[in-house]
Coordinates of C-alpha atoms in Angstrom, one line a residue:
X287 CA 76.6 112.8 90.4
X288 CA 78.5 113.7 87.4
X289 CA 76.5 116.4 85.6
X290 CA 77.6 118.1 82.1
X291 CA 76.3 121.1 80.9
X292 CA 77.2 124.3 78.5
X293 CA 77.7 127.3 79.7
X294 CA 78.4 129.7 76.6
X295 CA 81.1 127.8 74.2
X296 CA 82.4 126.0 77.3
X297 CA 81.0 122.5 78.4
X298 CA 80.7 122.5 82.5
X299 CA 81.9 118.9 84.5
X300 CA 81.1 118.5 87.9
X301 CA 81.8 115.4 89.7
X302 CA 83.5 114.2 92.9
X303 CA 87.5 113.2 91.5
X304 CA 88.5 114.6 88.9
X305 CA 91.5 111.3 87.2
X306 CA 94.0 113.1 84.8
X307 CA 95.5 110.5 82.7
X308 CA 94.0 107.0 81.5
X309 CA 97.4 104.6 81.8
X310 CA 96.8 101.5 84.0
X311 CA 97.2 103.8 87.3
X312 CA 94.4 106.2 86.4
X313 CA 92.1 103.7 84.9
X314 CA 92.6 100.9 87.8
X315 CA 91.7 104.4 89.9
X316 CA 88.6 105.0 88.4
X317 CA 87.3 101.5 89.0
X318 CA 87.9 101.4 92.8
X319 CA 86.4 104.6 93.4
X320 CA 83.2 103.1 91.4
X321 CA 83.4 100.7 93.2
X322 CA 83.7 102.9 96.2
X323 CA 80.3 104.6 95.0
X324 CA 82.1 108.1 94.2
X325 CA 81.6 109.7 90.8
X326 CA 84.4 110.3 88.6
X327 CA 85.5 111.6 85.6
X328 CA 88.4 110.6 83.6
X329 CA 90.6 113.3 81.3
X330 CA 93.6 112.2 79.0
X331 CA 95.1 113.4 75.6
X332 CA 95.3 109.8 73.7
X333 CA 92.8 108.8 71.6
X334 CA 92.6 105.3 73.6
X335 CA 94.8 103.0 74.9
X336 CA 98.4 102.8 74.0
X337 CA 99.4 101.5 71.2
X338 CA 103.2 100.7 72.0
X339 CA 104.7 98.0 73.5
X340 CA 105.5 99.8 76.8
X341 CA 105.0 97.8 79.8
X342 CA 104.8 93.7 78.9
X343 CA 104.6 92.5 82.9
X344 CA 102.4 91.8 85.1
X345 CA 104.0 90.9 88.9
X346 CA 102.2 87.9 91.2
X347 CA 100.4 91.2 93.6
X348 CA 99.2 93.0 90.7
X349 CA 97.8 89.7 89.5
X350 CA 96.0 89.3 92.9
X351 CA 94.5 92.5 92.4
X352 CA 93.1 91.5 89.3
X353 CA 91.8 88.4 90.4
X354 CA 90.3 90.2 93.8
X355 CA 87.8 92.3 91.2
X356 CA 87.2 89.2 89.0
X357 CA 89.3 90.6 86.2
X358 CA 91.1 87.1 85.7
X359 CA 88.5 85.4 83.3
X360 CA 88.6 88.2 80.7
X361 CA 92.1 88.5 81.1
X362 CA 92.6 84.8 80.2
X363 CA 95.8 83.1 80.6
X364 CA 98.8 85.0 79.5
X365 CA 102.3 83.3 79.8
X366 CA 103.9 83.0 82.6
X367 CA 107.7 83.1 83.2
X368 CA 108.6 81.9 87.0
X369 CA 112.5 83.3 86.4
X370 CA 112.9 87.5 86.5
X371 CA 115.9 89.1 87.1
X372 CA 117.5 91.4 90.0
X373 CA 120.6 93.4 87.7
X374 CA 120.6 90.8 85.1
X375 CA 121.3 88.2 87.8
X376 CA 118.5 85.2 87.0
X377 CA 116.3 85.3 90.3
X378 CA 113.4 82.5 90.6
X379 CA 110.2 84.9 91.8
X380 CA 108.5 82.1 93.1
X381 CA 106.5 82.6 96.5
X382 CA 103.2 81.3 98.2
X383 CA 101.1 82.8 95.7
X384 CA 98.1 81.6 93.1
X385 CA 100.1 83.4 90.6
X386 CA 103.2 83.1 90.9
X387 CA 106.2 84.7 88.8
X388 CA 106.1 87.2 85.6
X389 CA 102.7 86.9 83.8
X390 CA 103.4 88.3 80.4
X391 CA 100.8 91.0 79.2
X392 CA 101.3 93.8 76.7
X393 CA 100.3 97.0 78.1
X394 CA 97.5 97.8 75.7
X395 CA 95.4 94.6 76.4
X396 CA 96.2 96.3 80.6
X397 CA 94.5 99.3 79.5
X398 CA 91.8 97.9 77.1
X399 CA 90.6 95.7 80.0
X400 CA 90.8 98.1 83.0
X401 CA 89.1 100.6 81.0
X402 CA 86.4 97.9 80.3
X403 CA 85.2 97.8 83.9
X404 CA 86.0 101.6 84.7
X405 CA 83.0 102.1 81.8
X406 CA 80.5 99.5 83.0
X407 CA 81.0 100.6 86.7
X408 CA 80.2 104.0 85.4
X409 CA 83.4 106.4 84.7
X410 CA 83.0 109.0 83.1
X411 CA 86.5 109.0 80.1
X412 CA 87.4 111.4 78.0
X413 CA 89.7 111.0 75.6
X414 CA 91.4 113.9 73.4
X415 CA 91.2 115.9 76.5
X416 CA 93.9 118.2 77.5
X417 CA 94.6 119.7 80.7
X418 CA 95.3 123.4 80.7
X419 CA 95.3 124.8 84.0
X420 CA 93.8 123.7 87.9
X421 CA 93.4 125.8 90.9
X422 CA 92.8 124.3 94.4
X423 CA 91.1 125.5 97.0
X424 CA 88.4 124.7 98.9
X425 CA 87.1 122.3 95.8
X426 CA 89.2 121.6 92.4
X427 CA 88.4 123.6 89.0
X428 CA 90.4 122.5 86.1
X429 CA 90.3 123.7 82.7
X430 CA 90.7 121.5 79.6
X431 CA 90.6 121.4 75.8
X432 CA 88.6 118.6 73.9
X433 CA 87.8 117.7 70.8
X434 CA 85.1 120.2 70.9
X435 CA 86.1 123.1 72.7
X436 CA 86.9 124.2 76.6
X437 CA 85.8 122.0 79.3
X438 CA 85.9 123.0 82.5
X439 CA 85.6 120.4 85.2
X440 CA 84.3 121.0 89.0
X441 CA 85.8 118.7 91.7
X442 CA 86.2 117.8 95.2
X443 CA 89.6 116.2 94.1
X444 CA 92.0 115.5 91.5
X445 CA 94.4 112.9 91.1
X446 CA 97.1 113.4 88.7
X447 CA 97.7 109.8 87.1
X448 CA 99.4 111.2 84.2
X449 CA 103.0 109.9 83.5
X450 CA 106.4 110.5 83.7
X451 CA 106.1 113.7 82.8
X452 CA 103.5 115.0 84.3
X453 CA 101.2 118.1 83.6
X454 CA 99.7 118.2 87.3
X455 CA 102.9 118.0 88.9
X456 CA 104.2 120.7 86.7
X457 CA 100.9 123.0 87.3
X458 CA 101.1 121.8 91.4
X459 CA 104.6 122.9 91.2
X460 CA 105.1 119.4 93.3
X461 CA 108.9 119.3 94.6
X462 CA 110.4 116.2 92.6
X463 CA 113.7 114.8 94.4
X464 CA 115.8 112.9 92.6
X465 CA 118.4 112.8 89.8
X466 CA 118.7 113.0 85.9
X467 CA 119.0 110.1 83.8
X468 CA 123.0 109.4 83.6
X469 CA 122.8 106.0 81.5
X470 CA 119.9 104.8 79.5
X471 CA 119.0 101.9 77.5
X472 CA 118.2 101.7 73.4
X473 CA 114.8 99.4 72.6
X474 CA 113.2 98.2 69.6
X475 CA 110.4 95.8 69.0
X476 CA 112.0 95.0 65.1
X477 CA 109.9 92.7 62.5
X478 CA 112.4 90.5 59.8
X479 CA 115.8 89.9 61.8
X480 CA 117.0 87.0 63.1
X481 CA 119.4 87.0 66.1
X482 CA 119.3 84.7 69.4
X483 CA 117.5 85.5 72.4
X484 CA 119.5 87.0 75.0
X485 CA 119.2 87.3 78.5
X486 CA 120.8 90.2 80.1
X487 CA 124.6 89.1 78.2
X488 CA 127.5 90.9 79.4
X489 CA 129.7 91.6 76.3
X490 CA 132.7 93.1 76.0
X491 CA 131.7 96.6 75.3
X492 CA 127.8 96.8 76.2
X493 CA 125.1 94.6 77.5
X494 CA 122.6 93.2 74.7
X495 CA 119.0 91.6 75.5
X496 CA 116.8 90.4 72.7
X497 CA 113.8 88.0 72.4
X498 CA 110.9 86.9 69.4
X499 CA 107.9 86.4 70.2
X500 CA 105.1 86.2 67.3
X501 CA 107.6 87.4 64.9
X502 CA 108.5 90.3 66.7
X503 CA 112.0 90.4 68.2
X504 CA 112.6 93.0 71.0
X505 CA 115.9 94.4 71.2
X506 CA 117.6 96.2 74.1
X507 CA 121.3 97.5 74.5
X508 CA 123.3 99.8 76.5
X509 CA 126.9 100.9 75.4
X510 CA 129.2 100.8 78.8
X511 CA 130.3 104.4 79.2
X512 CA 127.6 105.9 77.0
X513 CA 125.9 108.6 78.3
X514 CA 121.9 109.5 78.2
X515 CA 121.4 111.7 75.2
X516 CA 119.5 114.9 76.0
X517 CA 116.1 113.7 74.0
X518 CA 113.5 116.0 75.5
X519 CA 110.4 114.3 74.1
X520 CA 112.2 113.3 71.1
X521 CA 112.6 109.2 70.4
X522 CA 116.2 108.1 69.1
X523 CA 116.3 106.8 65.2
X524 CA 116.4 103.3 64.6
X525 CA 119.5 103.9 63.2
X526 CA 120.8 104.5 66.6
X527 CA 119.7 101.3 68.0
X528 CA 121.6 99.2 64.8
X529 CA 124.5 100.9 65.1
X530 CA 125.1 100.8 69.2
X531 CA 123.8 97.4 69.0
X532 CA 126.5 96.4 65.6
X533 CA 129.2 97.7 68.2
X534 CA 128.3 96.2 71.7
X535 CA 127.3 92.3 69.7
X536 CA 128.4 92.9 66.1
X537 CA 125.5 91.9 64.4
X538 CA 123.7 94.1 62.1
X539 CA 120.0 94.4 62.1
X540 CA 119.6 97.7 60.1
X541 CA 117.5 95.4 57.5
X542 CA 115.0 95.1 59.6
X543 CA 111.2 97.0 60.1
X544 CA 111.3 99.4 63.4
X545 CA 107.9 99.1 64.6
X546 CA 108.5 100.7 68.2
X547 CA 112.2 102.7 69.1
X548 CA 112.5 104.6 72.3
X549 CA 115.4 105.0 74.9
X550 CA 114.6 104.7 78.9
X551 CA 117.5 106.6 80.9
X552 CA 118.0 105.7 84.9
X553 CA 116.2 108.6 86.1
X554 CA 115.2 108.1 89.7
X555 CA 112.9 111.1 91.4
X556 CA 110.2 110.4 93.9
X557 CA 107.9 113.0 95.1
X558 CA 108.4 114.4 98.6
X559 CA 104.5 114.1 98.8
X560 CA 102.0 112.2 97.3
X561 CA 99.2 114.6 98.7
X562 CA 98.8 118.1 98.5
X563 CA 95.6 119.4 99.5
X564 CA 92.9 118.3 97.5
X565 CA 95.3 116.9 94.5
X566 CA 96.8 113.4 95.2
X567 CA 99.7 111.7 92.6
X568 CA 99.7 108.0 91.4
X569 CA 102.1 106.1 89.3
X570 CA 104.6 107.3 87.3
X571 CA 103.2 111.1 87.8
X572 CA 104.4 110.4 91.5
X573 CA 107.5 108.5 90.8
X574 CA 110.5 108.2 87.9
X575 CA 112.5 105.1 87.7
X576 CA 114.4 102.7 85.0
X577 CA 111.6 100.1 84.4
X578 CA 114.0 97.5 85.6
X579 CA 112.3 94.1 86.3
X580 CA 108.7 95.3 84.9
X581 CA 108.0 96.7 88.8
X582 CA 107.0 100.1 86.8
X583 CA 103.2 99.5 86.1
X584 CA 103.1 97.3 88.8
X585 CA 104.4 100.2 91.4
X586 CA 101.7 102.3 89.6
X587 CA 98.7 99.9 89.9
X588 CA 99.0 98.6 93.2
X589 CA 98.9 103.0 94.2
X590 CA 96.0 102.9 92.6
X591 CA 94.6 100.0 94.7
X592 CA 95.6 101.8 97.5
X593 CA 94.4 104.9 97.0
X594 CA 90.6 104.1 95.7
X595 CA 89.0 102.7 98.4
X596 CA 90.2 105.9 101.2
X597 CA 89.3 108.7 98.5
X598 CA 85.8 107.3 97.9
X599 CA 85.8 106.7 101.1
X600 CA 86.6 110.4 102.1
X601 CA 84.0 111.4 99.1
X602 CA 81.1 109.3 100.6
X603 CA 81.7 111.5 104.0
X604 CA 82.5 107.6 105.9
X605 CA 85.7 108.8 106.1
X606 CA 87.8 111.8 107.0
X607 CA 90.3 113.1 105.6
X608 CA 93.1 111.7 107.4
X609 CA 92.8 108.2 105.9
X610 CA 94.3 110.4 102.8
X611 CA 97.4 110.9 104.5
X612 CA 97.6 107.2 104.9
X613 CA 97.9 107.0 101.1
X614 CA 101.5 108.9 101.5
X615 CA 102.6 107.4 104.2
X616 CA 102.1 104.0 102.6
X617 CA 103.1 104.1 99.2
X618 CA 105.4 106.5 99.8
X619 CA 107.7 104.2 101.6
X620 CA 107.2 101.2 99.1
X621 CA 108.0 104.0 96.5
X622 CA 111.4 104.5 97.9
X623 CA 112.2 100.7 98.5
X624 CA 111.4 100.0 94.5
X625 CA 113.3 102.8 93.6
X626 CA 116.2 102.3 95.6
X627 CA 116.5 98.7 94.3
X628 CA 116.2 100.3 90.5
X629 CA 119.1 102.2 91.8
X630 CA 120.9 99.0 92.5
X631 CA 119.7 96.8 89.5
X632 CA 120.9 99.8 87.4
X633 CA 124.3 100.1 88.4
X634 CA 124.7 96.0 88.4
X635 CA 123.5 96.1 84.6
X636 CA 124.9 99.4 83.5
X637 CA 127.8 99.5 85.0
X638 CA 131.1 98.2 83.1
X639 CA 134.0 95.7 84.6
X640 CA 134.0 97.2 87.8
X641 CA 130.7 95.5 89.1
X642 CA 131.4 91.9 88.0
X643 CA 132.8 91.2 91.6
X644 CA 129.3 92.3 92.6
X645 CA 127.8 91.1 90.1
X646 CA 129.4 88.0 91.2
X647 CA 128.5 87.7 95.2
X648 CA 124.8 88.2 93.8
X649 CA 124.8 85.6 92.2
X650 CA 126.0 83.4 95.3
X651 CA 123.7 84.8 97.8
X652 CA 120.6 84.2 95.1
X653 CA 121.0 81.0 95.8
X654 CA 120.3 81.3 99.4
X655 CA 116.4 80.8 100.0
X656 CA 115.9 83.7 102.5
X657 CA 118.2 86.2 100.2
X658 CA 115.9 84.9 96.9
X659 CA 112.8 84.9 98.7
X660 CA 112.9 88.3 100.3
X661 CA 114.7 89.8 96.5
X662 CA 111.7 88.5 94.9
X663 CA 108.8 89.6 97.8
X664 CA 110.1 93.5 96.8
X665 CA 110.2 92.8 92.8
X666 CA 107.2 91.2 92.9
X667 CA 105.4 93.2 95.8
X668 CA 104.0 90.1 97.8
X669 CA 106.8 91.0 100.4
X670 CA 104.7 94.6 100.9
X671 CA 103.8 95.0 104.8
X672 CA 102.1 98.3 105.7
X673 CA 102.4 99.8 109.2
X674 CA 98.2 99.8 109.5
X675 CA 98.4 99.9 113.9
X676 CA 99.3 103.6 114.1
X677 CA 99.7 104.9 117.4
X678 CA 96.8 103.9 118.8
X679 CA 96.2 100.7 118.1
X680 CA 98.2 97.7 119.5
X681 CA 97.1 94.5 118.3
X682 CA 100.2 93.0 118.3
X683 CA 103.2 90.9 116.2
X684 CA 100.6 88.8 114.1
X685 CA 102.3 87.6 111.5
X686 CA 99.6 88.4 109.0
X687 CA 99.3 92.4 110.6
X688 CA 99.6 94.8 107.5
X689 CA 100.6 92.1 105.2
X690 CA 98.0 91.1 102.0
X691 CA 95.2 88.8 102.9
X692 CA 96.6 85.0 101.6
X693 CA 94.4 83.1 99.1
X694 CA 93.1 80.3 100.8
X695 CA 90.0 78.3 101.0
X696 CA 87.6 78.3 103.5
X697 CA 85.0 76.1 104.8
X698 CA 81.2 76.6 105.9
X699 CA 79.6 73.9 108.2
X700 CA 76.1 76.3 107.4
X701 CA 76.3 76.6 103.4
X702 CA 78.0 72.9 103.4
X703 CA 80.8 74.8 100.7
X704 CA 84.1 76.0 100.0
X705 CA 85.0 79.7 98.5
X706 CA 88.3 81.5 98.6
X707 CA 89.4 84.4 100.6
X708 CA 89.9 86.0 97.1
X709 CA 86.3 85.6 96.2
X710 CA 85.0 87.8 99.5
X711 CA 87.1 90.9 98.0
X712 CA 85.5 91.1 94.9
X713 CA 82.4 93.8 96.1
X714 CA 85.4 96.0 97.3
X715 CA 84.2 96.5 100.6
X716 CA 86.1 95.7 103.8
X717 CA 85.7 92.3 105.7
X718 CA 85.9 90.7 108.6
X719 CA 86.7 87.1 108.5
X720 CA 85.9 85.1 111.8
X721 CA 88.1 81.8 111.7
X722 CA 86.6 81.0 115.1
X723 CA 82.6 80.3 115.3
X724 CA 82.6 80.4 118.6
X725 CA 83.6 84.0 118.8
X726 CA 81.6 85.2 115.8
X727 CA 78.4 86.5 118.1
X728 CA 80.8 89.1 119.9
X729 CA 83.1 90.1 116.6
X730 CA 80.0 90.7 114.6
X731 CA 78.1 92.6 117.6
X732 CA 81.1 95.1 117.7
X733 CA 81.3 95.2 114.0
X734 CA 77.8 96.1 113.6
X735 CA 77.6 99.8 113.3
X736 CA 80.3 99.4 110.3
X737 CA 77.8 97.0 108.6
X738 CA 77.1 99.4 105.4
X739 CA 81.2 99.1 104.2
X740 CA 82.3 95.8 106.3
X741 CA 81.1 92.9 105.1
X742 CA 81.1 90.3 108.3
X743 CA 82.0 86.4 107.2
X744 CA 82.1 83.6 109.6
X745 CA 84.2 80.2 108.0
X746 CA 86.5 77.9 109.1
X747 CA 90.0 77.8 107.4
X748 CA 90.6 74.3 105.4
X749 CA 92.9 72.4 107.3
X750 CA 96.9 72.8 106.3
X751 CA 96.3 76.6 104.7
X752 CA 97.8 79.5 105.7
X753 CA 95.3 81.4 107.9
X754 CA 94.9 80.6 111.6
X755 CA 92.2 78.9 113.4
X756 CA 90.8 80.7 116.4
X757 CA 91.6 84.1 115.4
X758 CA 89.7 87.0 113.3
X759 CA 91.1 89.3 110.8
X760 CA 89.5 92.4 109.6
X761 CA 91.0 93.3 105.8
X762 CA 91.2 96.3 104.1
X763 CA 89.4 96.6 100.9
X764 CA 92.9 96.5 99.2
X765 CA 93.3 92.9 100.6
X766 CA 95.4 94.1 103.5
X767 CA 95.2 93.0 107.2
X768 CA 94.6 95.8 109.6
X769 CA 93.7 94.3 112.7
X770 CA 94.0 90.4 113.8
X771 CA 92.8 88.9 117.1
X772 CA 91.2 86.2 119.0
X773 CA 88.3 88.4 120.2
X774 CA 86.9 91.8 119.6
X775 CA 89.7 93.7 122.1
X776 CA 91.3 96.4 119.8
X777 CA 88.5 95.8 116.8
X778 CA 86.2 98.8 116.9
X779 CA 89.7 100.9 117.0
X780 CA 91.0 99.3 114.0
X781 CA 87.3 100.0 112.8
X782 CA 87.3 103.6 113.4
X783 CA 90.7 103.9 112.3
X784 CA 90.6 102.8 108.5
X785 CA 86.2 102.8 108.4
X786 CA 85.2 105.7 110.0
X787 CA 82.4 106.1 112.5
X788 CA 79.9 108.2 109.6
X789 CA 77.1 106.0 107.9
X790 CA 78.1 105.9 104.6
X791 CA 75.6 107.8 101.8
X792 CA 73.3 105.4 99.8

């Protein structure tokens, strides 16, 4: 249990993770570990959630995340835009999905609902909040300044959740690969100018994007052969966006009202590990990449996902910690893969003449199915597959192994209804779906000892969706598959493996 007390001028946290940073990585964070049942508290420097335009995408697995929790209705319906981009080549994103395509959602109204539910499951934020200092040993001890005075905070972990630039990386000393920005990009979200949208258009000297919505017109240009200033934390003057975007399209939009400048360079670092001892890295803190495509917040977010469930899981003692190291193993792949496609997207929109025959033999091979399909399962991470056997569990090629859970309906003879796989996620425990009630007595008799964190579900698929009759598939409480089979040969492996063999603490 979190506990807060004062010891001198200095207030005292103790707790079980410790989140630094309340973006949509470290607040989607806090939620699963409540959900988990571990006790957290929540540190960051803002006074709430961003103000700035940031991030405006949300990607069709992010969106399944959402709906796993029940996070949908409050959400609403934001717009949805089916066509993205790979480079500034138009790529369709649609894929078997219930949301399909780019779902367009400022970043603030991310943040304002994720911290939402991280405060009525219980997480403890605190805004104003900066970090100083951390040592870790056998436990975590951080030191802080709030609003208020020192706060030092006790904790089994941390998990540094806090940007770009991050202050637990630097205090970790965390080797960060990678290179320096080389190119970058000028943005503005501008109030009383009038120019056409553009999408991604090649001009002679630059590339020039702009869009309006509500009145607002976003603006985004790159001059070819223009290197990244050296900004430090600095954001260019508005004055440089008008006049790099006067000489790449010729129009002049100095009369309008800056409400937002900044400039994003093609950085591209990846941490060599996402773990180091008791401090863990999500989201931008543990990766640096062009936000090319919106896959930034997403990248961050799903990390998030991943990482909730094992650490409360680790917290509650139902785990040990080895199911940490499967945090690095798997996002730390999917890490790469995004960034190496930034790397790509970057140098088909940045670059000058000498990518248009590229450029062009994209655009060809877009139109091929299996080329546009498996482009748009990386952008929009419905193509993820995690290696979940390891090397001692062989359950074999099934086509669902390691991949999300599919939304689909399914059918109960017994309650005489139909729910969706979705619906069974939402207490974010693991499951195991019998598709077969003839084998149910035997899957649920080896499940039993996992009972307190696997929920057991017996329905029949509706006929012509994508899960199979006769089979069983125990998921992950991030949605992901981690063992399938037609009986319980292999199951109480794959149960050990990601569940652990410890009763969980009430």
């Amino acid at each position: 249990m979190t506990t807060d007390h004062q010891d001198t001028d200095t207030t005292i946290l103790d707790t079980d993770v410790l989140v630094v940073g309340a973006g949509p990585a470290g607040l989607m964070l806090a939620t699963e570990l409540r959900l988990g049942g571990a006790e957290v508290v929540v540190v960051d420097q803002r006074p709430g959630p961003t103000t700035e335009s940031r991030a405006s995408t949300l990607h069709a697995r992010t969106m399944e995340i959402l709906d796993s929790r029940g996070l949908l209705d409050e959400l609403g319906t934001p717009p949805c835009e089916p066509r993205g981009h790979f480079g500034g080549v138009p790529l369709d994103l649609t894929l078997p999905s219930p949301h399909p395509g780019q779902w367009k959602v400022a970043q603030t109204r991310t943040e304002e609902l994720l911290q939402r539910r991280a405060a009525v499951l219980g997480a403890d934020l605190r805004r104003r909040h900066q970090l100083l200092s951390l040592t870790a040993e056998d436990g975590v001890e951080a030191e802080a300044i709030g609003p208020y005075g020192p706060v030092r905070i006790r904790a089994r972990y941390l998990v540094g959740c806090d940007g770009e630039d991050s202050t637990v990386r630097r205090l970790v000393r965390a080797p960060f690969p990678g290179r320096d920005a080389a190119r970058e990009l000028l943005r503005a979200d501008v109030s009383g100018v009038e120019v056409a949208d553009r999408r991604f258009q090649r001009l002679e000297h630059g590339l020039a994007i702009a869009a309006t919505r509500e009145g607002v017109t976003r603006v985004m240009v790159h001059e070819f052969g223009r290197p990244a200033a050296e900004r430090g934390c600095a954001e260019p003057d508005f004055a440089e966006v008008t006049d790099v975007w006067k000489r790449v399209t010729g129009e002049d939009i100095s009369q309008g009202t800056p409400l937002w400048v900044n400039a994003f360079g093609d950085a591209n670092r990846q941490l060599a590990h996402y773990r180091h001892g008791r401090v863990l890295f999500a989201g931008d803190a543990a990766h640096r990449q062009m936000p090319s495509g919106g896959q930034a917040l997403n990248l961050g977010v799903q990390d998030a996902f991943n990482l909730g469930w094992k650490l409360a899981a680790v917290v509650r003692g139902s785990a040990g910690e080895d199911l940490l190291d499967t945090y690095h193993s798997e996002r730390h792949t999917v890490g790469r893969q995004v960034l190496a496609n930034i790397r790509a997207q970057v140098e088909l929109m940045l670059g000058g003449p000498e990518v248009e025959p590229a450029r062009a033999l994209l655009t060809e091979l877009v139109a091929l199915d299996g080329v546009r399909q498996h482009l748009a399962g990386m952008i929009s991470g419905l193509g993820i597959r995690y290696d979940v056997e390891g090397p001692e569990i062989h359950s074999g090629a099934h086509p669902l192994l390691g991949r999300r859970l599919p939304d689909a309906w399914l059918e109960s003879a017994e309650r005489g209804a139909r729910r969706r796989t979705t619906e069974l996620l939402r207490t974010g425990r693991g499951l195991l779906l019998s598709l077969d009630g003839d084998g149910a007595p035997a899957l649920r008799a080896t499940a039993a000892p996992w009972s307190d964190r696997v929920a057991f579900v017996a329905d029949r698929p509706a006929a012509g969706g994508p899960l199979p009759t006769g089979q069983a598939l125990l998921v992950r409480p991030d949605g992901y598959v981690a063992w399938a089979g037609s009986g319980p040969a292999g199951l109480a492996r794959a149960l050990t493996r990601w569940f652990g063999t410890l009763a969980a603490d009430d």
